[in-house]
Short mmCIF file of C-alpha atoms and ligand atoms in Angstrom, two decimals:
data_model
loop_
_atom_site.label_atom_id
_atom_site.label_comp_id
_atom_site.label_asym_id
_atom_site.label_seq_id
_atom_site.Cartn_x
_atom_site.Cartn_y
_atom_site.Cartn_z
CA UNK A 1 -89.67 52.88 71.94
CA UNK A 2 -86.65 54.82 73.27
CA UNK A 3 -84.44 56.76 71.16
CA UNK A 4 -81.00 57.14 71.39
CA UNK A 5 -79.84 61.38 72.17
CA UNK A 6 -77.23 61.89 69.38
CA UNK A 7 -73.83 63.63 70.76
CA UNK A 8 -71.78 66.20 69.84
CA UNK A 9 -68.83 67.85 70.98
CA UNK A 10 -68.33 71.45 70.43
CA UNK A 11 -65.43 73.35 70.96
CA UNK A 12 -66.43 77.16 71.64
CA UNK A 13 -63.17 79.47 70.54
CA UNK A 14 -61.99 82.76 70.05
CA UNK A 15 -60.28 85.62 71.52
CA UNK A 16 -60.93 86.84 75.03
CA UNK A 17 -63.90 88.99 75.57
CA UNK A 18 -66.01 87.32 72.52
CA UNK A 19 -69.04 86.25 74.41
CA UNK A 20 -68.01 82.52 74.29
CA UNK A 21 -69.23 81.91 77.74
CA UNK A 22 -71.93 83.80 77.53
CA UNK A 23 -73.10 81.80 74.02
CA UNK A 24 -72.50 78.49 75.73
CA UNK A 25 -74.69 79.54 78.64
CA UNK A 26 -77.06 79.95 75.89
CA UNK A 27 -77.10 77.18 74.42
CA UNK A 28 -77.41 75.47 77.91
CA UNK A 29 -80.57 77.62 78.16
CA UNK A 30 -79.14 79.84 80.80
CA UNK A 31 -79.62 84.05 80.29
CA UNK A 32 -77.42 86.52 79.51
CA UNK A 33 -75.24 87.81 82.24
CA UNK A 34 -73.40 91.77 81.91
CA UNK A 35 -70.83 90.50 84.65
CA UNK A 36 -69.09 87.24 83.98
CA UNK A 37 -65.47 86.16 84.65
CA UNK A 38 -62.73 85.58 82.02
CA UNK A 39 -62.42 81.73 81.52
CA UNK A 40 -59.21 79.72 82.19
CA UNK A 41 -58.24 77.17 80.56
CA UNK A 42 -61.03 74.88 79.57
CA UNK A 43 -64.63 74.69 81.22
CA UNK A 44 -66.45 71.58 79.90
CA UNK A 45 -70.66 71.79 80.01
CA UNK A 46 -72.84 68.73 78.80
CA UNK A 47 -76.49 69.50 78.32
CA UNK A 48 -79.28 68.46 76.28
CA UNK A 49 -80.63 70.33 73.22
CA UNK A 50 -82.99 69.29 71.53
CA UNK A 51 -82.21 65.81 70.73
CA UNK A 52 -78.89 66.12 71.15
CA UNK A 53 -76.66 65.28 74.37
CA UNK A 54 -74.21 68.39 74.16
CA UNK A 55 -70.40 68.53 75.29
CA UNK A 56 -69.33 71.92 75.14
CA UNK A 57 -65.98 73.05 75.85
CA UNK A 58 -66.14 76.26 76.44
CA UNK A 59 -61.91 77.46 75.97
CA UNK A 60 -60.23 80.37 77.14
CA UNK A 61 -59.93 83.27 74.86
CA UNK A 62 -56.47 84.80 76.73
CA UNK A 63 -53.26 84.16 74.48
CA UNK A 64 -51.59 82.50 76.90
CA UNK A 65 -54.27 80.08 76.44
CA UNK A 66 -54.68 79.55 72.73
CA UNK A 67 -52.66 77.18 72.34
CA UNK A 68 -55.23 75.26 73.76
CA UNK A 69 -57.35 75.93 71.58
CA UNK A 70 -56.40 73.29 68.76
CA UNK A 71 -55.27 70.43 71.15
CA UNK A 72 -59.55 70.16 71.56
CA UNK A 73 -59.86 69.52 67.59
CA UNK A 74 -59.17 65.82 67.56
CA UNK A 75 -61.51 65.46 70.54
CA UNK A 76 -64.96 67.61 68.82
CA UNK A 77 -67.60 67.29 66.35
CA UNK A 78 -67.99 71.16 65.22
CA UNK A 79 -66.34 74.15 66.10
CA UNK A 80 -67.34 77.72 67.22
CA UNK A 81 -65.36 80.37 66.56
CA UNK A 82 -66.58 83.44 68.39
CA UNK A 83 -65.62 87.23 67.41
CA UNK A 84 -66.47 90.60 68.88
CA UNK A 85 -67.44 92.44 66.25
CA UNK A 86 -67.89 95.92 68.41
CA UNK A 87 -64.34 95.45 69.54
CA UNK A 88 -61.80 97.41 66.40
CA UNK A 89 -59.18 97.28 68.56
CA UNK A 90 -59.06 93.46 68.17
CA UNK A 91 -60.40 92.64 65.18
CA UNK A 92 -57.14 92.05 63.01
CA UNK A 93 -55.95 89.41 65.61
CA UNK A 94 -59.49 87.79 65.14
CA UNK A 95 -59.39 87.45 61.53
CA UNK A 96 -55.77 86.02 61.45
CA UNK A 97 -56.61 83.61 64.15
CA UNK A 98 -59.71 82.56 62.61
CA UNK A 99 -57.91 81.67 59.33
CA UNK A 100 -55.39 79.88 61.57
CA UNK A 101 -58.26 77.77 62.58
CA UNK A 102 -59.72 77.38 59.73
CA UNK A 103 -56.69 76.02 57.90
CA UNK A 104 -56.14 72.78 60.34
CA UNK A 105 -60.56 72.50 60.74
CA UNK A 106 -60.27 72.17 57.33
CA UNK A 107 -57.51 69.78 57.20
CA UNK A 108 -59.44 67.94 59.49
CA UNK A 109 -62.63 68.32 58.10
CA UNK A 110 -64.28 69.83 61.52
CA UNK A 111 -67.53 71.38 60.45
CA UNK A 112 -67.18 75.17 62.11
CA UNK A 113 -69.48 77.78 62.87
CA UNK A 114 -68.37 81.80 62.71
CA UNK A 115 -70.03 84.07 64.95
CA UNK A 116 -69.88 87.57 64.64
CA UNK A 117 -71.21 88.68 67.82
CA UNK A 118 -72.15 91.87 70.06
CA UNK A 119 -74.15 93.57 66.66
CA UNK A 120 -76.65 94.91 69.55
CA UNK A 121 -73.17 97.07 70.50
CA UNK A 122 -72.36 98.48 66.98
CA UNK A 123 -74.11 101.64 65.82
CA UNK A 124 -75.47 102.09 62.73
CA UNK A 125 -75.18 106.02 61.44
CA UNK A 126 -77.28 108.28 62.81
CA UNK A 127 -78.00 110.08 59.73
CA UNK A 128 -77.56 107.32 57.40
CA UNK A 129 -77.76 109.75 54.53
CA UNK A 130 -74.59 111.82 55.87
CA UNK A 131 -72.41 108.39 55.25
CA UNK A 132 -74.43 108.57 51.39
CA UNK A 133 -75.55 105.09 51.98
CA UNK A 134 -79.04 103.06 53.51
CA UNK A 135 -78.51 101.80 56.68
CA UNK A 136 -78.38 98.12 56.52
CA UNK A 137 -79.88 95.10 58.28
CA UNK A 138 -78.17 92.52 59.49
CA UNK A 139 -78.95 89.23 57.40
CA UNK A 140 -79.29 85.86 59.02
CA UNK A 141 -76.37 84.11 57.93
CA UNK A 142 -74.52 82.56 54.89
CA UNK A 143 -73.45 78.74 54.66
CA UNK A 144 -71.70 76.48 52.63
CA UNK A 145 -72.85 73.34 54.06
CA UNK A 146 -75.37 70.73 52.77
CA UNK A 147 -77.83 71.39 55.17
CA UNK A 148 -78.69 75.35 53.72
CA UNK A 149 -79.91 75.18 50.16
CA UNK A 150 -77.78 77.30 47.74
CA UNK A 151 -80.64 79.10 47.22
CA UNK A 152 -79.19 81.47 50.34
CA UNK A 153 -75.99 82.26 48.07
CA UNK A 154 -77.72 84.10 45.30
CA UNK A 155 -76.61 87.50 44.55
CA UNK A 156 -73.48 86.60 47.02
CA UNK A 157 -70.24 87.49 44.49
CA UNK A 158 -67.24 87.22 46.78
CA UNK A 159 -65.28 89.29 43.54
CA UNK A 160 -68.12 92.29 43.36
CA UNK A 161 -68.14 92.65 47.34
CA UNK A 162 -66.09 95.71 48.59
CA UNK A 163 -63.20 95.27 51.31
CA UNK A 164 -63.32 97.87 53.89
CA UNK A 165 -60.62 99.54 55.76
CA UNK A 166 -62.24 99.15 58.50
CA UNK A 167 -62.91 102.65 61.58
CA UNK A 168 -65.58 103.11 63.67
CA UNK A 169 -67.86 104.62 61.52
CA UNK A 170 -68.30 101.70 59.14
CA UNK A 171 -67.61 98.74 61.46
CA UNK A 172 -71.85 98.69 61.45
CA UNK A 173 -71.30 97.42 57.93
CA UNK A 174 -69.60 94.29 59.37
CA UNK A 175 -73.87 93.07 60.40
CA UNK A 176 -73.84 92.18 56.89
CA UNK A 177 -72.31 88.87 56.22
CA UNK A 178 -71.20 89.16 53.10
CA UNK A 179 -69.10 91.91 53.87
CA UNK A 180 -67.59 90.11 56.93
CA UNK A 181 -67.01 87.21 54.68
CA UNK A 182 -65.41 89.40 52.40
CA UNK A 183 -63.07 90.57 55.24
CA UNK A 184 -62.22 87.01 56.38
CA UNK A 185 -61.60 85.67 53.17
CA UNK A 186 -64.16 83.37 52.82
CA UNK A 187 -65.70 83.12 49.40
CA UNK A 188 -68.47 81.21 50.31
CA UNK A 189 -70.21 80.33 47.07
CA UNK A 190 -66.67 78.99 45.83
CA UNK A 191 -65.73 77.10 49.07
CA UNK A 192 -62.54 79.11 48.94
CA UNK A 193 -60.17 80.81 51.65
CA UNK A 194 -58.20 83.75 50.24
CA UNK A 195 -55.29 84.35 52.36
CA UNK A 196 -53.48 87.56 52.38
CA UNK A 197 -49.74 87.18 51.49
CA UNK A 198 -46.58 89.40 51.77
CA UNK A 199 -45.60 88.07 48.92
CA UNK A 200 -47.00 89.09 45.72
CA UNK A 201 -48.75 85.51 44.65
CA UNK A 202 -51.90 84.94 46.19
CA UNK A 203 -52.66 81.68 48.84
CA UNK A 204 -55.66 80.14 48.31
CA UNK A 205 -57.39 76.92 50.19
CA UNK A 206 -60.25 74.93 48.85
CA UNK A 207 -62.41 74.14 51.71
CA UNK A 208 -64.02 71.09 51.45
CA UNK A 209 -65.97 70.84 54.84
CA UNK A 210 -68.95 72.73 56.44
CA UNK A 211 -68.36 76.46 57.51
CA UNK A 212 -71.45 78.67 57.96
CA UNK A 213 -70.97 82.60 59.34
CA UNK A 214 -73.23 84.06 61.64
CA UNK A 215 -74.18 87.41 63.43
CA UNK A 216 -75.69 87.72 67.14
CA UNK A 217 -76.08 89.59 69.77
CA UNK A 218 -76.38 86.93 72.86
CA UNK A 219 -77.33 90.20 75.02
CA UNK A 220 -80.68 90.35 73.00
CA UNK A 221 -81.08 87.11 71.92
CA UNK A 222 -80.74 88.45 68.07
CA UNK A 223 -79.96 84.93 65.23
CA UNK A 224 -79.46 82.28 68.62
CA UNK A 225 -82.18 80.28 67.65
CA UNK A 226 -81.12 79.91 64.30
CA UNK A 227 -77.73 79.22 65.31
CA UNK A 228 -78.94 76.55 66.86
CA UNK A 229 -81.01 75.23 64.73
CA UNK A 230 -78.01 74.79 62.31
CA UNK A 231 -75.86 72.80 65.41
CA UNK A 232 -78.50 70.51 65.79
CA UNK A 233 -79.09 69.63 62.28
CA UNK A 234 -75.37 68.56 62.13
N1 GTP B 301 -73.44 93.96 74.63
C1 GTP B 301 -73.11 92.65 74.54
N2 GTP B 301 -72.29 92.11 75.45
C2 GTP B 301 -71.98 90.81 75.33
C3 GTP B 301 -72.50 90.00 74.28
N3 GTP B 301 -72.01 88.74 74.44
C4 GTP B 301 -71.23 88.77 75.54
N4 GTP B 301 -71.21 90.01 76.08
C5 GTP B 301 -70.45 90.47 77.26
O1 GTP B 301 -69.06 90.36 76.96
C6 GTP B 301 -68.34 90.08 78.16
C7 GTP B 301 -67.44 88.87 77.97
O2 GTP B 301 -68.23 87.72 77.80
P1 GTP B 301 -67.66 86.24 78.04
O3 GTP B 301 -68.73 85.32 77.57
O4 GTP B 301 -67.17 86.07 79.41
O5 GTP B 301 -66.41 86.22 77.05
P2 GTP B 301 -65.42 85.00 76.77
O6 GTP B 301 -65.23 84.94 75.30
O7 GTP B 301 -65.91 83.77 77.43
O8 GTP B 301 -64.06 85.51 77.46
P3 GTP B 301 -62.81 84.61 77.95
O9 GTP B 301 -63.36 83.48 78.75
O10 GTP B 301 -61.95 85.52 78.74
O11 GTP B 301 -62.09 84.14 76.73
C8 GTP B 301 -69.38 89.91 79.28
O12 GTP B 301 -69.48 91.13 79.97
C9 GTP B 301 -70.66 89.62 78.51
O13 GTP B 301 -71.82 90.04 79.21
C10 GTP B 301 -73.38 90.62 73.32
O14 GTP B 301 -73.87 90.03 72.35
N5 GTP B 301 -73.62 91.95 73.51
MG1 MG B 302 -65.12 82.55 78.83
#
């Protein structure tokens, strides 16, 4: 008997630069490319995966187009928010933004996927005993969605995890994703979003629909399976 491909929309966002085109050629089963072309506007790709008919819309990262970027939300399934995590220079504007998005994919209840990409680009110390700490290795990820068991959130203590200020000689520690989840805001184990204020009392959102964070490196292929693996369980 014949079954019926399930599909999903995706909306692939973040700033410019990210690797968003480069993910969705991916996940299209295309390889990585070191020369590709800034996107504009939208670029819509529908492929299979899996058993899963795919509609990925694949948004420009430029300001001018952002505002794009949540006119998609009514129209998708899941969300990818992309972020260059080799990239200091922008990685204030990609935090803000990404709590931005992840107020109205809340509101919404748009399941949404963090990636923090490029990890193949950020060097670890050479002499990790110089910095007086281990180098670390990346983990895979950390979800708060039904479809990871909680058993993935032990030891995870949003409270006990440092916040870094962050330079270029501990961006590295940013493979971890506890510490980038720490430096989002995202207590995962609580299903809370800390936002920083100006003023003195503290914002806090109770998220109440699936978010899972992610590293990669799409140039060596490092975490895309499972990435996918969690898409196509949705
Ligand atoms: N080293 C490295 N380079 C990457 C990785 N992912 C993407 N790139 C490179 O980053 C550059 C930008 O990638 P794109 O996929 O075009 O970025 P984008 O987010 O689509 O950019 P806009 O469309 O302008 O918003 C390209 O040169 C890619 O080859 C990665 O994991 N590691
Ligand atoms: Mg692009």
């Amino acid at each position: 008997f014949f079954i019926f491909p399930k599909e999903l929309s995706i909306a692939v966002i973040g700033l410019q630069n990210s690797g968003k085109t480069t993910f969705t050629n991916l996940l299209g089963g295309k390889s990585f490319e070191a020369d590709t072309i800034p996107t504009l506007g939208i670029q819509i790709n529908r492929f299979s995966l899996g058993n899963s008919l795919l509609n990925v819309y694949d948004l420009a990262g430029q300001t001018r187009f952002q505002p794009l970027w949540e006119r998609c939300f009514d129209k998708v399934d899941l969300i990818i928010y992309m972020i260059d995590l080799s990239d200091l220079s922008c990685l204030a504007d990609a935090f803000s933004k990404l709590r931005q998005v992840i107020r109205l994919s809340n509101t919404d209840r748009i399941p949404l996927v963090i990636i923090g990409n490029k990890i193949d680009l950020i060097k670890d110390p050479i002499d990790p005993m110089a910095h007086g700490e281990a180098t670390e290795k990346p983990q895979a990820n950390f979800s708060l969605s039904k479809y990871i068991p909680d058993s993935m959130l032990t030891n995870y203590n949003f409270d006990d995890i440092e916040t870094l200020k962050l330079d270029n000689s501990n961006l590295y520690r940013l493979k971890r994703i506890d510490i980038l989840s720490k430096q989002i805001g995202i207590d995962v184990k609580n299903h809370i979003l800390h936002v920083p204020s100006s003023t003195s009392d503290k914002e806090h959102i109770s998220l109440n629909a699936d978010i899972a964070i992610f590293t990669s490196s799409c140039k060596n292929g490092d975490y895309i399976d499972e990435i996918t693996s969690w898409i196509t369980q949705l």
